[in-house]
Amino acid sequence: MTVQRWEQELHARRLPRSVSRDGDHRNPYQRDKARVLHSAAFRRLQAKTQVLGVGLSDFYRTRLTHSLEAAQIGTGITAQLCGKFPDIASKLALDATLIETLCLAHDIGHPPFGHGGEIALHYMMHEHGGFEGNGQTFRIVTQLEPYTAEHGMNLCRRSVLGLVKYPNYIDALTAPGVNSARPASLRQVKASQWHPPKGLFRCDEPLFDWLLAPFSTSDKDKLMSFNQFDNKHSKTRFKSFDCSIMELADDIAYGIHDLEDAIVMDMVNRQDFISDVTLPLKSLEIKWLSDNIDELTDKLFSKAHHERKNAIGALVNSFITAIEIADVEGFEHPLLAYNAKMPTDFENGLELFKRFVYNKVIRRPDVQQLEYKGQMVVMELLEAFSSDPERLLPENTQERWLKACEQNNGMRVLADYISGMTDEFASRLYGTLFSPRQGGIQDNFHG
C-alpha cells in the first residue's frame, strides 16, 4: 500500500468537510491542532490537578502546563527521529504538528482531582461500563466536544488513532473477581482496589470500529491483543507509531518536569534523591547520563533557579536524543509496524525518576489526603445526580441523559458531566449541594 493511499484513508473524518474556506491551506493535522487548542475541554486543563492540587501555589504544574510541556518534548522527539531515521520518518509521513496535537490532547479526558477522581468515577460506574481517563479522551474527541453536533472535534482518523493508548475495552480487560466486594460506605472505598483497567468503553465500540476500518483483520486482532495476569487487570500490548511518541513525551514530562515542582516546594530532599536516583543511575552506566548525574544533582538542588533549569533541560535532552525507531513484528500496516522506543538502559533510568516522583510526592500522606477528598467529592456528586437526574442536571445535560436512557446508558452521561468539571467547579457544586452555609445560583455551563 502506497503512502498516499493509506494517508488518504487516515486523513478521513467521520463527518466529511462540508464548508471549504477560501485561502485555508492548512493540512489536516494543523486543523486538528486548532480544534484541540480552541476546545473547552483543553481550556479546562488549566484548573485540573496534575500531581499537586490546583490553587495551593501559583508555581507548579497543572494538567494544562504539563500538556504544553509534553507537546514541546513531542516535537523535539519528532525532530530527532526525522534526523536520525529520515527514510522511515518519510515512509511513515511523520508530522510534527500531528505529534504536538496528540500531546496537547492526551489528558483532556482526565476528571477533576487527578487519580482520586478517576478512581471515584470507576467505582461509581463499576456496573455501568467503568471509567478511565484515556477512554474518556476518546469520547471527548469523537463525540462530546461541541465542535460539531454529534461528532465531537471530528478529528481525522490518524489523530484519533494516535490518542488511543490502550486499544481494547474495559470490560474485556477487567480481571475476573476483582472489585466484586463493595464497601458499605463511600468513605470506605480503598483507592488501591479500584484502579480501572486502561481501555475504551464498550458503548463506544461503533466509533472504534470506524477508527480501525482501514486495517486488515489480522492487524486489528493483534493491535487489540493483551497480556493477562493473575489477580490483576489485563493490559494491551500495542499502539500506533504516533501514539508511542506521545507516550514517551508524556513520560519524560512527568518524570523530569514534575520533579522540578517537588524540588522547588521542598517536598523532596537531596539525600533521598541521591540514594534513590543518583547512585542507581551511576550503576546503570547510561551513556553521558551516568557520568554527569553528580553535577546534574548539584544543579537540581541549587538555590540558583537558572542552574536547576539548566539541569532539567539537560536531562530532558538526554532522554529525547536516546529515542529510536524500532520494528514491531507481525503488523502489515506501516503505522503499526514501527514504534518509537527508548533504549532499555535509558528506559530504566527514566523509570528511576518516575518512581521517585511517585514514591516521594504522590504517595505523601498530605497529597493522598487531597486525593481522597477529591475522590469523595466526585463520588457524592455522582450519587446525588443519579438519585434524580431530571431534577438536578442542567437542561442541556438532561436532554443527553434522556436520549442515552433509551439505550440504557444514562449513567455514562452523568460520568461525562462530572468528569468534565474542573477541581474548582466540582468543589463549588459540592458545597452548593451539601453545605448548609453555601448555595446560590451557580453557572452550570461547562460543556
C-alpha positions in Angstrom: 0.0 0.0 0.0 1.5 3.4 -1.0 1.9 6.2 1.5 -0.5 8.4 -0.5 -3.2 5.7 -0.4 -3.1 4.9 3.4 -2.5 8.6 4.3 -5.7 9.4 2.4 -7.6 6.8 4.4 -6.2 8.1 7.7 -7.0 11.7 6.8 -10.7 10.8 6.7 -13.1 12.3 9.2 -16.4 10.8 10.3 -18.2 14.0 9.2 -16.9 15.0 5.8 -15.9 18.6 5.4 -19.0 20.5 4.1 -17.6 24.1 4.0 -14.4 25.0 2.2 -12.9 28.2 3.5 -11.1 30.5 1.0 -7.4 30.7 1.5 -7.2 27.9 4.1 -4.1 26.0 3.2 -3.6 24.1 6.4 -3.0 20.4 6.4 -5.4 18.0 8.3 -3.1 18.0 11.4 -2.9 21.8 11.6 -6.7 21.9 11.5 -6.8 19.2 14.3 -4.4 21.2 16.4 -6.6 24.3 16.2 -9.7 22.2 17.2 -7.9 20.9 20.3 -6.4 24.3 21.3 -9.8 26.1 20.9 -11.8 23.4 22.7 -13.4 23.9 26.2 -12.0 20.5 27.2 -8.4 21.8 26.6 -9.0 25.1 28.4 -10.3 23.2 31.5 -6.9 21.5 31.9 -5.7 24.8 33.5 -7.9 24.1 36.5 -7.3 20.3 36.8 -4.8 18.7 39.1 -1.6 17.3 37.6 0.3 16.0 40.7 -0.5 18.7 43.3 -3.8 20.3 44.0 -4.8 23.3 41.9 -4.7 26.6 43.9 -2.2 25.5 46.5 0.6 27.5 44.7 0.9 29.6 41.6 4.2 28.0 40.6 3.7 24.3 39.9 2.1 22.5 37.0 -1.5 21.9 36.2 -2.8 19.4 33.6 -2.5 22.3 31.1 1.1 23.2 31.6 2.0 19.5 31.7 0.3 19.0 28.3 2.2 22.1 26.9 5.5 20.7 28.1 4.7 17.2 26.7 3.9 18.9 23.3 7.2 20.6 23.3 9.0 17.4 24.1 7.0 15.6 21.4 8.1 18.0 18.7 11.7 17.5 19.9 11.4 13.8 19.6 9.9 14.2 16.1 12.8 16.4 15.0 15.3 13.8 16.4 13.7 10.9 14.7 13.4 12.7 11.3 17.1 13.5 11.6 18.3 10.0 12.7 15.8 7.9 10.7 14.9 10.0 7.6 13.8 7.1 5.4 11.4 5.6 8.0 10.1 9.0 9.0 9.3 9.8 5.4 7.8 6.4 4.9 5.5 7.0 7.9 4.8 10.6 6.9 5.8 11.7 10.4 4.4 15.1 11.1 5.5 17.4 14.0 2.1 19.2 14.2 0.3 15.8 14.5 2.6 14.8 17.4 2.1 18.2 19.0 -1.7 17.8 18.7 -1.6 14.4 20.4 0.4 15.7 23.3 -1.8 18.7 23.8 -4.9 16.4 23.8 -3.7 13.4 25.6 -5.0 14.3 29.1 -8.3 16.0 28.2 -10.4 13.0 29.4 -8.9 13.1 32.9 -11.5 14.1 35.6 -11.1 16.6 38.4 -8.8 15.7 41.3 -6.4 13.5 39.3 -6.4 9.8 40.1 -8.7 10.3 43.0 -11.4 11.5 40.6 -10.7 8.6 38.2 -11.0 6.0 40.9 -14.2 7.6 42.2 -15.8 7.5 38.8 -14.7 4.0 38.1 -16.1 2.8 41.4 -19.4 4.6 40.8 -19.6 3.3 37.2 -18.5 -0.2 38.1 -21.8 -1.8 37.0 -22.2 0.6 34.0 -19.1 0.0 32.0 -16.4 1.6 34.3 -14.5 4.8 33.8 -10.9 5.5 32.7 -9.3 8.8 31.6 -7.9 7.7 28.3 -11.3 6.1 27.4 -12.9 9.5 28.2 -10.4 11.3 26.0 -11.6 9.1 23.1 -15.2 10.0 23.9 -14.5 13.8 24.0 -12.7 13.9 20.7 -15.1 11.6 18.9 -18.5 12.8 20.2 -18.7 15.1 23.2 -16.8 18.3 22.4 -19.3 20.6 20.8 -17.2 21.5 17.7 -19.9 19.5 15.7 -23.4 18.5 16.7 -22.6 14.7 17.2 -19.0 14.0 16.1 -17.0 15.9 18.8 -13.9 17.6 17.4 -14.3 15.5 14.2 -10.5 14.9 14.1 -9.0 12.9 11.2 -8.6 9.2 11.7 -4.8 9.3 12.2 -5.1 11.9 15.0 -7.7 9.8 16.8 -5.6 6.6 16.4 -2.7 8.4 18.0 -4.7 9.2 21.1 -5.7 5.5 21.7 -3.0 4.3 24.1 -5.0 1.2 25.1 -6.8 -0.3 22.1 -9.3 -2.6 23.8 -12.4 -2.4 26.0 -12.5 -2.0 29.8 -14.9 -5.0 30.2 -12.5 -7.3 28.2 -9.5 -6.2 30.3 -11.1 -6.4 33.7 -9.8 -9.3 35.8 -12.4 -11.8 36.9 -13.3 -11.5 40.6 -11.5 -8.1 41.1 -13.7 -5.4 42.6 -16.5 -7.8 43.4 -17.0 -6.7 47.0 -18.4 -3.2 47.5 -17.9 -1.4 50.9 -21.0 -0.3 52.9 -20.0 3.4 52.8 -18.4 5.6 50.1 -15.8 6.6 52.7 -14.6 3.1 52.9 -13.7 2.9 49.1 -10.0 1.9 49.0 -8.2 3.5 46.0 -5.8 0.6 45.6 -8.6 -1.8 45.0 -10.4 0.3 42.4 -7.8 1.3 39.8 -9.6 0.8 36.4 -8.2 -1.3 33.6 -6.8 1.1 30.9 -9.0 1.0 27.9 -12.1 2.2 26.0 -15.8 2.0 26.9 -17.8 -0.8 25.3 -20.6 1.7 24.4 -18.1 3.4 22.1 -17.5 0.3 20.0 -19.0 1.6 16.8 -16.6 4.6 16.9 -13.6 2.3 17.5 -14.8 0.1 14.6 -14.8 3.1 12.3 -11.3 4.1 13.5 -9.8 0.6 12.7 -11.8 0.2 9.4 -8.7 0.7 7.1 -6.7 -2.0 8.8 -6.6 -5.7 8.0 -8.3 -8.2 10.3 -5.0 -9.6 11.4 -3.7 -6.1 12.3 -6.9 -5.3 14.2 -6.7 -8.5 16.2 -3.0 -8.1 17.0 -3.5 -4.4 18.0 -6.3 -5.3 20.4 -4.4 -8.2 21.9 -3.4 -8.0 25.6 -1.4 -9.6 28.4 -3.3 -11.4 31.1 -2.2 -11.5 34.8 -3.2 -13.4 37.9 -5.5 -11.2 40.1 -4.7 -8.1 38.1 -6.4 -6.3 35.1 -5.1 -7.2 31.7 -3.0 -4.7 29.7 -3.0 -4.0 26.0 0.3 -4.7 24.2 0.4 -2.5 21.2 -0.2 1.1 20.0 0.3 3.1 16.8 3.6 4.7 15.9 2.3 8.3 16.6 0.9 7.2 20.0 4.3 5.7 21.0 5.9 9.1 20.5 3.2 10.9 22.5 3.5 8.4 25.4 7.3 8.9 25.6 6.8 12.6 25.6 4.3 12.2 28.4 6.6 10.0 30.5 9.6 12.4 30.1 7.4 15.4 31.1 6.1 13.5 34.1 9.4 12.1 35.3 11.6 15.2 34.8 9.4 18.3 34.8 7.1 17.2 37.6 10.3 16.6 39.7 11.1 20.3 39.4 7.8 21.2 41.2 8.7 18.8 44.1 12.2 20.2 44.5 11.1 23.9 44.4 8.4 23.2 47.0 10.8 21.3 49.3 8.7 18.2 49.1 11.8 16.1 48.3 15.3 16.3 49.7 18.7 16.0 48.1 19.8 12.9 50.2 16.8 10.9 49.2 17.3 11.8 45.5 21.0 10.7 45.7 20.1 7.4 47.2 17.0 6.7 45.0 18.1 8.2 41.7 21.8 9.5 41.5 23.5 6.3 42.8 21.4 3.8 40.9 21.8 5.9 37.7 25.6 5.7 38.0 25.5 1.9 38.3 23.3 1.7 35.1 26.2 3.1 33.1 23.9 5.0 30.7 25.8 7.0 28.0 26.6 10.6 29.2 23.8 10.5 31.9 25.7 8.2 34.4 28.9 10.3 34.1 27.1 13.6 34.6 24.4 12.8 37.1 26.5 14.1 40.1 26.9 17.5 38.5 23.2 17.5 37.5 22.2 16.6 41.0 24.1 19.6 42.4 22.3 21.9 39.9 18.9 20.4 40.5 19.2 21.2 44.2 21.0 24.5 43.7 19.4 27.7 45.1 20.0 29.3 41.8 16.9 28.9 39.6 18.9 29.1 36.3 21.1 26.2 37.5 18.1 24.0 38.1 16.6 24.9 34.7 19.9 24.0 33.1 19.8 20.6 34.7 16.2 20.0 33.8 16.9 20.9 30.1 20.0 18.6 30.0 18.0 15.7 31.5 15.1 16.1 29.0 17.6 16.4 26.1 19.4 13.2 27.1 16.2 11.2 27.1 14.9 12.7 23.9 18.1 12.1 21.9 18.3 8.5 23.0 14.9 7.6 21.4 15.0 5.3 18.3 12.5 3.8 15.9 12.1 0.0 16.3 10.3 -2.6 14.3 7.1 -4.2 15.8 6.8 -7.7 14.3 3.6 -9.1 12.9 1.9 -6.0 11.6 1.2 -5.2 7.9 0.3 -1.5 8.2 3.4 0.8 8.4 1.8 2.9 11.3 1.6 -0.3 13.4 4.8 -1.9 12.2 7.0 0.7 13.9 7.1 2.3 17.3 9.3 5.0 18.9 11.3 3.3 21.7 13.8 4.3 24.3 16.8 2.0 24.7 16.4 -0.3 27.7 19.1 1.5 29.8 17.6 4.9 29.3 14.1 3.4 29.9 15.4 2.1 33.3 16.9 5.5 34.0 13.7 7.4 33.3 11.8 4.8 35.5 14.0 5.9 38.5 12.9 9.5 38.1 9.2 8.5 37.7 9.3 6.1 40.7 11.0 8.8 42.8 8.2 11.3 42.0 5.6 8.7 42.7 7.0 7.5 46.0 8.2 10.8 47.4 5.5 13.1 46.1 2.3 11.3 45.0 2.3 8.8 47.9 2.9 11.5 50.6 0.1 11.5 53.1 -0.8 15.2 52.6 -1.1 14.6 48.8 -3.1 11.4 49.3 -5.4 13.3 51.7 -6.2 15.8 49.0 -6.7 13.0 46.5 -9.1 11.2 49.0 -11.0 14.4 49.5 -11.4 14.8 45.7 -12.4 11.1 45.5 -15.2 11.8 48.0 -16.4 14.9 46.2 -16.7 13.1 42.9 -18.5 10.0 44.3 -21.0 12.1 46.2 -21.7 14.3 43.2 -22.4 11.3 41.1 -24.5 9.7 43.8 -26.6 12.9 44.1 -27.1 13.4 40.3 -28.0 9.7 39.8 -30.7 9.9 42.5 -32.8 12.4 40.5 -31.2 13.5 37.2 -34.2 15.3 35.9 -34.3 17.4 39.0 -30.6 18.2 39.4 -28.9 18.1 36.0 -28.5 21.3 33.8 -31.0 21.3 31.0 -28.6 20.5 28.1 -27.2 17.5 30.1 -30.8 16.4 30.9 -31.5 16.1 27.2 -28.4 14.0 26.6 -29.3 11.9 29.7 -32.9 11.2 28.4 -31.6 10.2 25.0 -28.9 7.9 26.5 -31.5 6.3 28.7 -33.2 4.9 25.6 -30.0 2.8 25.1 -29.8 2.1 28.8 -26.7 4.2 29.0 -27.9 7.2 31.2 -25.1 6.7 33.8 -22.5 7.3 31.1 -23.9 10.8 30.6 -23.6 11.5 34.3 -19.9 10.4 34.2 -19.3 12.6 31.2 -20.8 15.6 33.0 -18.8 15.1 36.2 -15.5 14.1 34.6 -15.7 17.4 32.5 -15.7 19.5 35.7 -12.6 21.4 36.9 -11.5 20.9 40.5 -12.9 24.3 41.5 -16.2 23.8 39.7 -16.7 20.4 41.4 -15.8 21.7 44.8 -18.2 24.6 44.5 -21.0 22.4 43.3 -20.4 20.0 46.2 -20.7 23.0 48.6 -23.9 24.1 46.9 -25.5 20.7 47.2 -24.2 19.6 50.6 -23.2 22.6 52.7 -26.0 24.4 54.6 -23.9 27.6 54.6 -23.2 27.6 50.9 -25.6 27.9 48.0 -26.9 30.3 45.4 -27.2 30.0 41.7 -24.1 28.6 40.0 -23.0 28.8 36.4 -23.7 25.2 35.3 -22.2 25.5 31.9 -19.0 23.6 31.5 -19.7 21.6 28.3 
